[in-house]
Amino acid sequence: RRQEQQSEEERGKTKAQAEFLQDNNPYEILGVESTCSQSAIRKAFRALSLKWHPDKNLDDPEAAQKIFQRISQACVALGGC
């Protein structure tokens, strides 16, 4: 049962990643080259997430939340997070 549940979650993540990749270029979102390493992806994610975290952007937290979510999705899609 536990394996079935995990498998369903993984399929959901894979589907969400595929949908995200259709509409967005995660490399462009993170500002990295398509040939970069996982380390470079994590470094770019960390820098952007610190910059756009909603708690750090109190003047417009809703916009920051949307940007932060896109950054996070890009990192997950590339397998760097």
Coordinates of N, CA, C and O in Angstrom, one line a residue:
R1 N 0.8 -1.2 0.0 CA 0.0 0.0 0.0 C 0.9 1.3 0.0 O 0.6 2.2 -0.7
R2 N 1.9 1.3 0.8 CA 2.8 2.4 0.9 C 3.5 2.7 -0.4 O 3.6 3.8 -0.8
Q3 N 3.9 1.6 -1.1 CA 4.5 1.7 -2.4 C 3.6 2.3 -3.5 O 4.0 3.1 -4.3
E4 N 2.3 1.9 -3.4 CA 1.3 2.4 -4.3 C 1.1 3.9 -4.1 O 1.0 4.6 -5.1
Q5 N 1.1 4.3 -2.9 CA 0.9 5.7 -2.5 C 2.1 6.5 -3.0 O 1.9 7.6 -3.6
Q6 N 3.3 6.0 -2.8 CA 4.5 6.7 -3.3 C 4.5 6.8 -4.8 O 4.8 7.8 -5.4
S7 N 4.1 5.7 -5.5 CA 4.1 5.7 -6.9 C 3.1 6.7 -7.5 O 3.4 7.4 -8.4
E8 N 1.9 6.9 -6.8 CA 0.9 7.8 -7.2 C 1.5 9.3 -7.1 O 1.3 10.1 -7.9
E9 N 2.2 9.5 -6.0 CA 2.8 10.8 -5.7 C 3.8 11.1 -6.8 O 3.9 12.2 -7.3
E10 N 4.7 10.1 -7.1 CA 5.7 10.3 -8.1 C 5.1 10.6 -9.5 O 5.6 11.4 -10.2
R11 N 4.0 9.9 -9.9 CA 3.4 10.2 -11.1 C 2.8 11.6 -11.2 O 2.9 12.3 -12.2
G12 N 2.2 12.0 -10.0 CA 1.7 13.4 -9.9 C 2.8 14.4 -10.1 O 2.7 15.4 -10.8
K13 N 4.0 14.2 -9.5 CA 5.1 15.1 -9.7 C 5.6 15.1 -11.1 O 5.9 16.1 -11.7
T14 N 5.7 13.9 -11.7 CA 6.2 13.8 -13.1 C 5.2 14.5 -14.0 O 5.6 15.2 -14.9
K15 N 3.9 14.4 -13.8 CA 2.9 15.0 -14.7 C 3.0 16.5 -14.5 O 3.0 17.3 -15.5
A16 N 3.2 17.0 -13.3 CA 3.3 18.4 -13.0 C 4.6 19.0 -13.6 O 4.6 20.1 -14.2
Q17 N 5.6 18.2 -13.6 CA 6.9 18.7 -14.2 C 6.8 18.8 -15.7 O 7.2 19.7 -16.3
A18 N 6.1 17.8 -16.3 CA 5.9 17.8 -17.7 C 5.1 19.0 -18.2 O 5.4 19.7 -19.2
E19 N 4.0 19.3 -17.4 CA 3.2 20.5 -17.7 C 4.0 21.7 -17.6 O 3.9 22.6 -18.4
F20 N 4.8 21.8 -16.5 CA 5.6 23.0 -16.3 C 6.6 23.2 -17.4 O 6.8 24.3 -18.0
L21 N 7.2 22.1 -17.9 CA 8.3 22.2 -18.9 C 7.7 22.6 -20.3 O 8.3 23.2 -21.1
Q22 N 6.4 22.3 -20.5 CA 5.8 22.6 -21.8 C 5.6 24.2 -21.9 O 5.7 24.7 -22.9
D23 N 5.3 24.8 -20.8 CA 5.0 26.2 -20.8 C 6.2 27.1 -20.4 O 6.1 28.3 -20.6
N24 N 7.2 26.5 -19.9 CA 8.3 27.3 -19.3 C 9.7 26.7 -19.7 O 9.7 25.5 -19.8
N25 N 10.7 27.5 -19.7 CA 12.0 27.0 -19.9 C 12.7 27.2 -18.5 O 13.1 28.3 -18.2
P26 N 12.9 26.1 -17.8 CA 13.5 26.2 -16.5 C 14.9 26.8 -16.5 O 15.3 27.4 -15.5
Y27 N 15.6 26.5 -17.5 CA 17.0 27.1 -17.6 C 16.9 28.6 -17.6 O 17.7 29.3 -17.0
E28 N 16.0 29.1 -18.4 CA 15.8 30.6 -18.5 C 15.3 31.2 -17.2 O 15.8 32.2 -16.8
I29 N 14.4 30.5 -16.5 CA 13.9 31.0 -15.2 C 15.0 31.1 -14.2 O 15.1 32.1 -13.5
L30 N 15.9 30.1 -14.2 CA 17.0 30.1 -13.2 C 18.2 30.9 -13.7 O 19.1 31.1 -13.0
G31 N 18.2 31.2 -15.0 CA 19.3 32.0 -15.6 C 20.6 31.2 -15.7 O 21.7 31.7 -15.5
V32 N 20.5 29.9 -16.1 CA 21.6 29.1 -16.2 C 21.6 28.5 -17.6 O 20.6 28.4 -18.3
E33 N 22.8 28.0 -18.1 CA 22.9 27.3 -19.4 C 22.4 25.9 -19.3 O 22.4 25.3 -18.2
S34 N 21.9 25.4 -20.4 CA 21.4 24.0 -20.4 C 22.5 23.0 -20.2 O 22.2 21.8 -19.9
T35 N 23.7 23.4 -20.3 CA 24.9 22.4 -20.0 C 25.4 22.5 -18.6 O 26.4 21.9 -18.3
C36 N 24.8 23.3 -17.8 CA 25.4 23.5 -16.4 C 25.2 22.3 -15.5 O 24.4 21.4 -15.8
S37 N 26.0 22.3 -14.5 CA 25.9 21.2 -13.5 C 24.8 21.3 -12.5 O 24.2 22.4 -12.4
Q38 N 24.5 20.3 -11.8 CA 23.5 20.3 -10.8 C 23.9 21.3 -9.7 O 23.0 22.0 -9.1
S39 N 25.2 21.4 -9.4 CA 25.7 22.4 -8.5 C 25.3 23.8 -8.9 O 24.9 24.6 -8.0
A40 N 25.5 24.1 -10.1 CA 25.2 25.4 -10.7 C 23.7 25.7 -10.6 O 23.3 26.8 -10.3
I41 N 22.9 24.7 -10.8 CA 21.4 24.8 -10.7 C 21.0 25.1 -9.3 O 20.3 26.1 -9.0
R42 N 21.6 24.4 -8.3 CA 21.3 24.6 -6.9 C 21.8 26.0 -6.5 O 21.1 26.7 -5.7
K43 N 22.9 26.5 -7.0 CA 23.4 27.8 -6.6 C 22.5 28.9 -7.2 O 22.2 29.8 -6.4
A44 N 22.1 28.7 -8.4 CA 21.2 29.7 -9.0 C 19.9 29.7 -8.2 O 19.3 30.8 -8.0
F45 N 19.4 28.6 -7.9 CA 18.1 28.5 -7.2 C 18.2 29.2 -5.8 O 17.3 29.9 -5.4
R46 N 19.3 28.9 -5.1 CA 19.5 29.5 -3.8 C 19.5 31.0 -3.9 O 18.9 31.7 -3.1
A47 N 20.3 31.5 -4.8 CA 20.4 33.0 -5.0 C 19.0 33.6 -5.3 O 18.6 34.6 -4.7
L48 N 18.3 33.0 -6.3 CA 17.0 33.6 -6.7 C 15.9 33.4 -5.6 O 15.1 34.3 -5.4
S49 N 16.0 32.3 -4.9 CA 15.0 32.0 -3.8 C 15.2 33.0 -2.7 O 14.2 33.5 -2.0
L50 N 16.4 33.3 -2.4 CA 16.7 34.3 -1.3 C 16.2 35.7 -1.8 O 15.6 36.5 -1.0
K51 N 16.4 36.0 -3.0 CA 16.0 37.3 -3.6 C 14.4 37.4 -3.6 O 13.9 38.5 -3.3
W52 N 13.7 36.4 -4.0 CA 12.3 36.5 -4.3 C 11.4 35.8 -3.2 O 10.2 35.7 -3.4
H53 N 12.0 35.4 -2.1 CA 11.2 34.8 -1.0 C 10.1 35.8 -0.6 O 10.4 37.0 -0.4
P54 N 8.9 35.4 -0.5 CA 7.8 36.3 -0.1 C 8.1 37.0 1.3 O 7.6 38.2 1.4
D55 N 8.8 36.4 2.2 CA 9.0 37.1 3.5 C 10.0 38.2 3.3 O 10.1 39.1 4.2
K56 N 10.8 38.2 2.2 CA 11.8 39.3 2.0 C 11.2 40.4 1.1 O 11.8 41.4 0.9
N57 N 10.0 40.2 0.5 CA 9.4 41.1 -0.4 C 8.0 41.5 0.2 O 7.0 41.2 -0.4
L58 N 8.1 42.2 1.3 CA 6.8 42.6 2.0 C 6.0 43.6 1.2 O 4.8 43.8 1.5
D59 N 6.6 44.3 0.3 CA 5.8 45.3 -0.5 C 4.9 44.7 -1.4 O 3.8 45.2 -1.7
D60 N 5.2 43.5 -1.9 CA 4.3 42.8 -2.8 C 4.5 41.3 -2.7 O 5.0 40.6 -3.5
P61 N 4.0 40.7 -1.5 CA 4.2 39.3 -1.3 C 3.5 38.3 -2.2 O 4.0 37.3 -2.5
E62 N 2.4 38.8 -2.8 CA 1.7 37.9 -3.7 C 2.5 37.7 -5.0 O 2.6 36.6 -5.5
A63 N 3.1 38.8 -5.6 CA 3.9 38.7 -6.8 C 5.2 37.9 -6.5 O 5.6 37.0 -7.3
A64 N 5.7 38.1 -5.3 CA 6.9 37.4 -4.9 C 6.6 35.9 -4.8 O 7.5 35.1 -5.2
Q65 N 5.5 35.6 -4.2 CA 5.1 34.2 -4.1 C 5.0 33.5 -5.4 O 5.5 32.4 -5.6
K66 N 4.4 34.1 -6.4 CA 4.3 33.6 -7.8 C 5.7 33.3 -8.4 O 6.0 32.3 -9.0
I67 N 6.6 34.3 -8.3 CA 7.9 34.2 -8.8 C 8.7 33.1 -8.1 O 9.3 32.2 -8.7
F68 N 8.6 33.1 -6.7 CA 9.2 32.1 -5.9 C 8.8 30.7 -6.3 O 9.6 29.7 -6.4
Q69 N 7.5 30.5 -6.6 CA 6.9 29.2 -7.0 C 7.5 28.8 -8.3 O 7.8 27.6 -8.5
R70 N 7.6 29.7 -9.3 CA 8.1 29.4 -10.6 C 9.6 29.0 -10.4 O 10.1 28.0 -11.1
I71 N 10.3 29.6 -9.6 CA 11.8 29.3 -9.4 C 11.9 27.9 -8.8 O 12.7 27.1 -9.2
S72 N 11.0 27.6 -7.8 CA 11.0 26.3 -7.2 C 10.7 25.2 -8.2 O 11.3 24.1 -8.2
Q73 N 9.6 25.4 -9.0 CA 9.2 24.5 -10.0 C 10.3 24.2 -11.0 O 10.5 23.1 -11.4
A74 N 11.0 25.3 -11.4 CA 12.1 25.1 -12.4 C 13.2 24.3 -11.8 O 13.8 23.4 -12.5
C75 N 13.5 24.5 -10.5 CA 14.6 23.7 -9.9 C 14.2 22.2 -9.8 O 15.0 21.3 -10.1
V76 N 13.0 22.0 -9.4 CA 12.5 20.6 -9.3 C 12.5 19.9 -10.7 O 12.9 18.8 -10.8
A77 N 12.1 20.7 -11.7 CA 12.0 20.1 -13.0 C 13.4 19.7 -13.5 O 13.5 18.7 -14.3
L78 N 14.4 20.4 -13.1 CA 15.7 20.1 -13.6 C 16.4 19.1 -12.6 O 17.6 18.8 -12.9
G79 N 15.8 18.7 -11.6 CA 16.3 17.8 -10.7 C 17.4 18.3 -9.7 O 18.1 17.6 -9.1
G80 N 17.4 19.6 -9.6 CA 18.5 20.2 -8.8 C 18.0 20.4 -7.3 O 18.9 20.8 -6.5
C81 N 16.8 20.2 -7.0 CA 16.3 20.5 -5.7 C 15.7 19.2 -5.0 O 15.3 18.3 -5.7

